[in-house]
PDB file of C-alpha atoms in Angstrom:
ATOM      1  CA  MET A   1      39.725  -2.540 -75.715  1.00  0.00           C
ATOM      2  CA  ALA A   2      39.440  -0.475 -73.053  1.00  0.00           C
ATOM      3  CA  GLN A   3      37.978  -1.179 -69.252  1.00  0.00           C
ATOM      4  CA  LYS A   4      35.267  -0.653 -67.996  1.00  0.00           C
ATOM      5  CA  PRO A   5      35.343   1.640 -64.830  1.00  0.00           C
ATOM      6  CA  MET A   6      35.591  -0.091 -61.233  1.00  0.00           C
ATOM      7  CA  THR A   7      32.444   0.273 -59.491  1.00  0.00           C
ATOM      8  CA  LYS A   8      31.664   0.807 -56.196  1.00  0.00           C
ATOM      9  CA  THR A   9      30.865  -2.624 -55.171  1.00  0.00           C
ATOM     10  CA  GLN A  10      34.167  -3.445 -56.610  1.00  0.00           C
ATOM     11  CA  LEU A  11      36.017  -0.524 -55.497  1.00  0.00           C
ATOM     12  CA  VAL A  12      34.752  -1.577 -51.350  1.00  0.00           C
ATOM     13  CA  ALA A  13      36.283  -5.357 -52.169  1.00  0.00           C
ATOM     14  CA  ALA A  14      39.252  -3.935 -52.919  1.00  0.00           C
ATOM     15  CA  LEU A  15      39.178  -1.590 -49.927  1.00  0.00           C
ATOM     16  CA  ALA A  16      38.491  -3.976 -47.440  1.00  0.00           C
ATOM     17  CA  GLU A  17      40.642  -6.301 -49.008  1.00  0.00           C
ATOM     18  CA  LYS A  18      43.661  -3.596 -48.624  1.00  0.00           C
ATOM     19  CA  MET A  19      42.482  -2.439 -45.186  1.00  0.00           C
ATOM     20  CA  ASP A  20      41.898  -6.226 -43.485  1.00  0.00           C
ATOM     21  CA  ALA A  21      38.916  -5.166 -42.729  1.00  0.00           C
ATOM     22  CA  ASP A  22      35.283  -6.104 -43.637  1.00  0.00           C
ATOM     23  CA  LYS A  23      33.179  -5.263 -46.505  1.00  0.00           C
ATOM     24  CA  LYS A  24      30.714  -2.414 -43.906  1.00  0.00           C
ATOM     25  CA  ALA A  25      33.822  -0.974 -42.595  1.00  0.00           C
ATOM     26  CA  ALA A  26      35.233  -0.281 -46.127  1.00  0.00           C
ATOM     27  CA  THR A  27      31.922   1.221 -47.320  1.00  0.00           C
ATOM     28  CA  THR A  28      31.510   3.834 -44.495  1.00  0.00           C
ATOM     29  CA  ALA A  29      35.142   4.416 -45.112  1.00  0.00           C
ATOM     30  CA  LEU A  30      34.629   5.257 -48.852  1.00  0.00           C
ATOM     31  CA  ASP A  31      31.117   7.227 -47.528  1.00  0.00           C
ATOM     32  CA  ALA A  32      33.082   9.369 -45.323  1.00  0.00           C
ATOM     33  CA  ILE A  33      35.779  10.432 -47.781  1.00  0.00           C
ATOM     34  CA  VAL A  34      33.212  11.270 -50.263  1.00  0.00           C
ATOM     35  CA  ALA A  35      31.047  13.205 -47.820  1.00  0.00           C
ATOM     36  CA  VAL A  36      34.489  15.039 -46.559  1.00  0.00           C
ATOM     37  CA  ILE A  37      35.489  15.412 -50.461  1.00  0.00           C
ATOM     38  CA  THR A  38      31.868  17.190 -51.072  1.00  0.00           C
ATOM     39  CA  ASP A  39      31.627  19.605 -48.064  1.00  0.00           C
ATOM     40  CA  GLU A  40      34.965  20.497 -48.916  1.00  0.00           C
ATOM     41  CA  VAL A  41      34.714  21.365 -52.625  1.00  0.00           C
ATOM     42  CA  SER A  42      30.935  22.653 -52.460  1.00  0.00           C
ATOM     43  CA  ALA A  43      32.017  24.984 -49.738  1.00  0.00           C
ATOM     44  CA  GLY A  44      34.771  26.584 -52.717  1.00  0.00           C
ATOM     45  CA  GLY A  45      37.530  24.882 -51.304  1.00  0.00           C
ATOM     46  CA  ALA A  46      40.241  22.087 -52.281  1.00  0.00           C
ATOM     47  CA  VAL A  47      41.124  18.421 -51.196  1.00  0.00           C
ATOM     48  CA  THR A  48      44.732  16.940 -52.185  1.00  0.00           C
ATOM     49  CA  LEU A  49      44.344  13.075 -52.056  1.00  0.00           C
ATOM     50  CA  PRO A  50      47.953  12.691 -52.110  1.00  0.00           C
ATOM     51  CA  GLY A  51      49.403  10.632 -54.713  1.00  0.00           C
ATOM     52  CA  VAL A  52      45.973  10.868 -56.868  1.00  0.00           C
ATOM     53  CA  GLY A  53      45.367  14.596 -57.335  1.00  0.00           C
ATOM     54  CA  LYS A  54      43.753  17.840 -56.186  1.00  0.00           C
ATOM     55  CA  ILE A  55      40.042  18.474 -56.527  1.00  0.00           C
ATOM     56  CA  MET A  56      38.879  22.151 -56.788  1.00  0.00           C
ATOM     57  CA  CYS A  57      35.930  24.242 -57.655  1.00  0.00           C
ATOM     58  CA  ARG A  58      36.750  26.737 -60.067  1.00  0.00           C
ATOM     59  CA  GLU A  59      34.586  29.843 -61.371  1.00  0.00           C
ATOM     60  CA  ARG A  60      33.825  30.294 -64.720  1.00  0.00           C
ATOM     61  CA  PRO A  61      33.166  34.055 -66.203  1.00  0.00           C
ATOM     62  CA  GLU A  62      29.955  34.799 -68.113  1.00  0.00           C
ATOM     63  CA  ARG A  63      30.649  34.130 -71.827  1.00  0.00           C
ATOM     64  CA  MET A  64      29.353  33.986 -75.207  1.00  0.00           C
ATOM     65  CA  VAL A  65      28.797  30.094 -76.210  1.00  0.00           C
ATOM     66  CA  ARG A  66      27.257  28.986 -79.600  1.00  0.00           C
ATOM     67  CA  ASN A  67      24.701  26.578 -79.877  1.00  0.00           C
ATOM     68  CA  PRO A  68      26.229  24.074 -82.395  1.00  0.00           C
ATOM     69  CA  ALA A  69      22.653  23.036 -83.565  1.00  0.00           C
ATOM     70  CA  THR A  70      21.559  26.456 -85.181  1.00  0.00           C
ATOM     71  CA  GLY A  71      24.924  28.404 -84.895  1.00  0.00           C
ATOM     72  CA  GLU A  72      22.970  31.017 -82.504  1.00  0.00           C
ATOM     73  CA  GLN A  73      25.255  32.637 -79.898  1.00  0.00           C
ATOM     74  CA  PHE A  74      24.507  33.760 -76.674  1.00  0.00           C
ATOM     75  CA  LYS A  75      25.190  34.597 -73.057  1.00  0.00           C
ATOM     76  CA  LYS A  76      26.159  31.749 -70.525  1.00  0.00           C
ATOM     77  CA  GLU A  77      26.111  33.062 -67.214  1.00  0.00           C
ATOM     78  CA  ALA A  78      28.611  32.700 -64.677  1.00  0.00           C
ATOM     79  CA  ASP A  79      29.159  29.429 -63.134  1.00  0.00           C
ATOM     80  CA  LYS A  80      31.069  26.857 -60.882  1.00  0.00           C
ATOM     81  CA  VAL A  81      32.897  23.561 -62.267  1.00  0.00           C
ATOM     82  CA  VAL A  82      34.580  21.030 -60.451  1.00  0.00           C
ATOM     83  CA  LYS A  83      38.124  20.695 -61.795  1.00  0.00           C
ATOM     84  CA  MET A  84      40.530  17.627 -60.746  1.00  0.00           C
ATOM     85  CA  THR A  85      44.410  17.954 -60.927  1.00  0.00           C
ATOM     86  CA  ILE A  86      46.370  14.702 -61.218  1.00  0.00           C
ATOM     87  CA  ALA A  87      49.464  14.261 -59.641  1.00  0.00           C
ATOM     88  CA  LYS A  88      52.748  13.432 -60.999  1.00  0.00           C
ATOM     89  CA  ALA A  89      52.915  10.037 -59.076  1.00  0.00           C
ATOM     90  CA  LEU A  90      50.068   8.870 -60.747  1.00  0.00           C
ATOM     91  CA  LYS A  91      50.499  10.259 -63.722  1.00  0.00           C
ATOM     92  CA  ASP A  92      54.743   8.761 -63.905  1.00  0.00           C
ATOM     93  CA  SER A  93      52.904   5.171 -62.084  1.00  0.00           C
ATOM     94  CA  VAL A  94      50.395   4.991 -65.817  1.00  0.00           C
ATOM     95  CA  ASN A  95      53.391   5.247 -68.053  1.00  0.00           C
ATOM     96  CA  GLU A  96      55.708   2.906 -66.473  1.00  0.00           C
TER      97      GLU A  96
END
């Protein structure tokens, strides 16, 4: 059975424990990290989280797509998507 993902509250509690700090400091640290990643990726850059992976913004070209309900094909405009490449160290730690 699959586990539920860790919530922000659980993440803050675990982070506070690892940092030997209170939950308020852990929340501030987590919010700051998220803000830095968001700013950098939305500006078209990339952020590498050592041991976790690389988060980047990638542009997708204009393309033809199909509506699965009707089978109708139409042109989808170019857009941007956020991609994450997982670090080898994390992949290896999961498969141990």
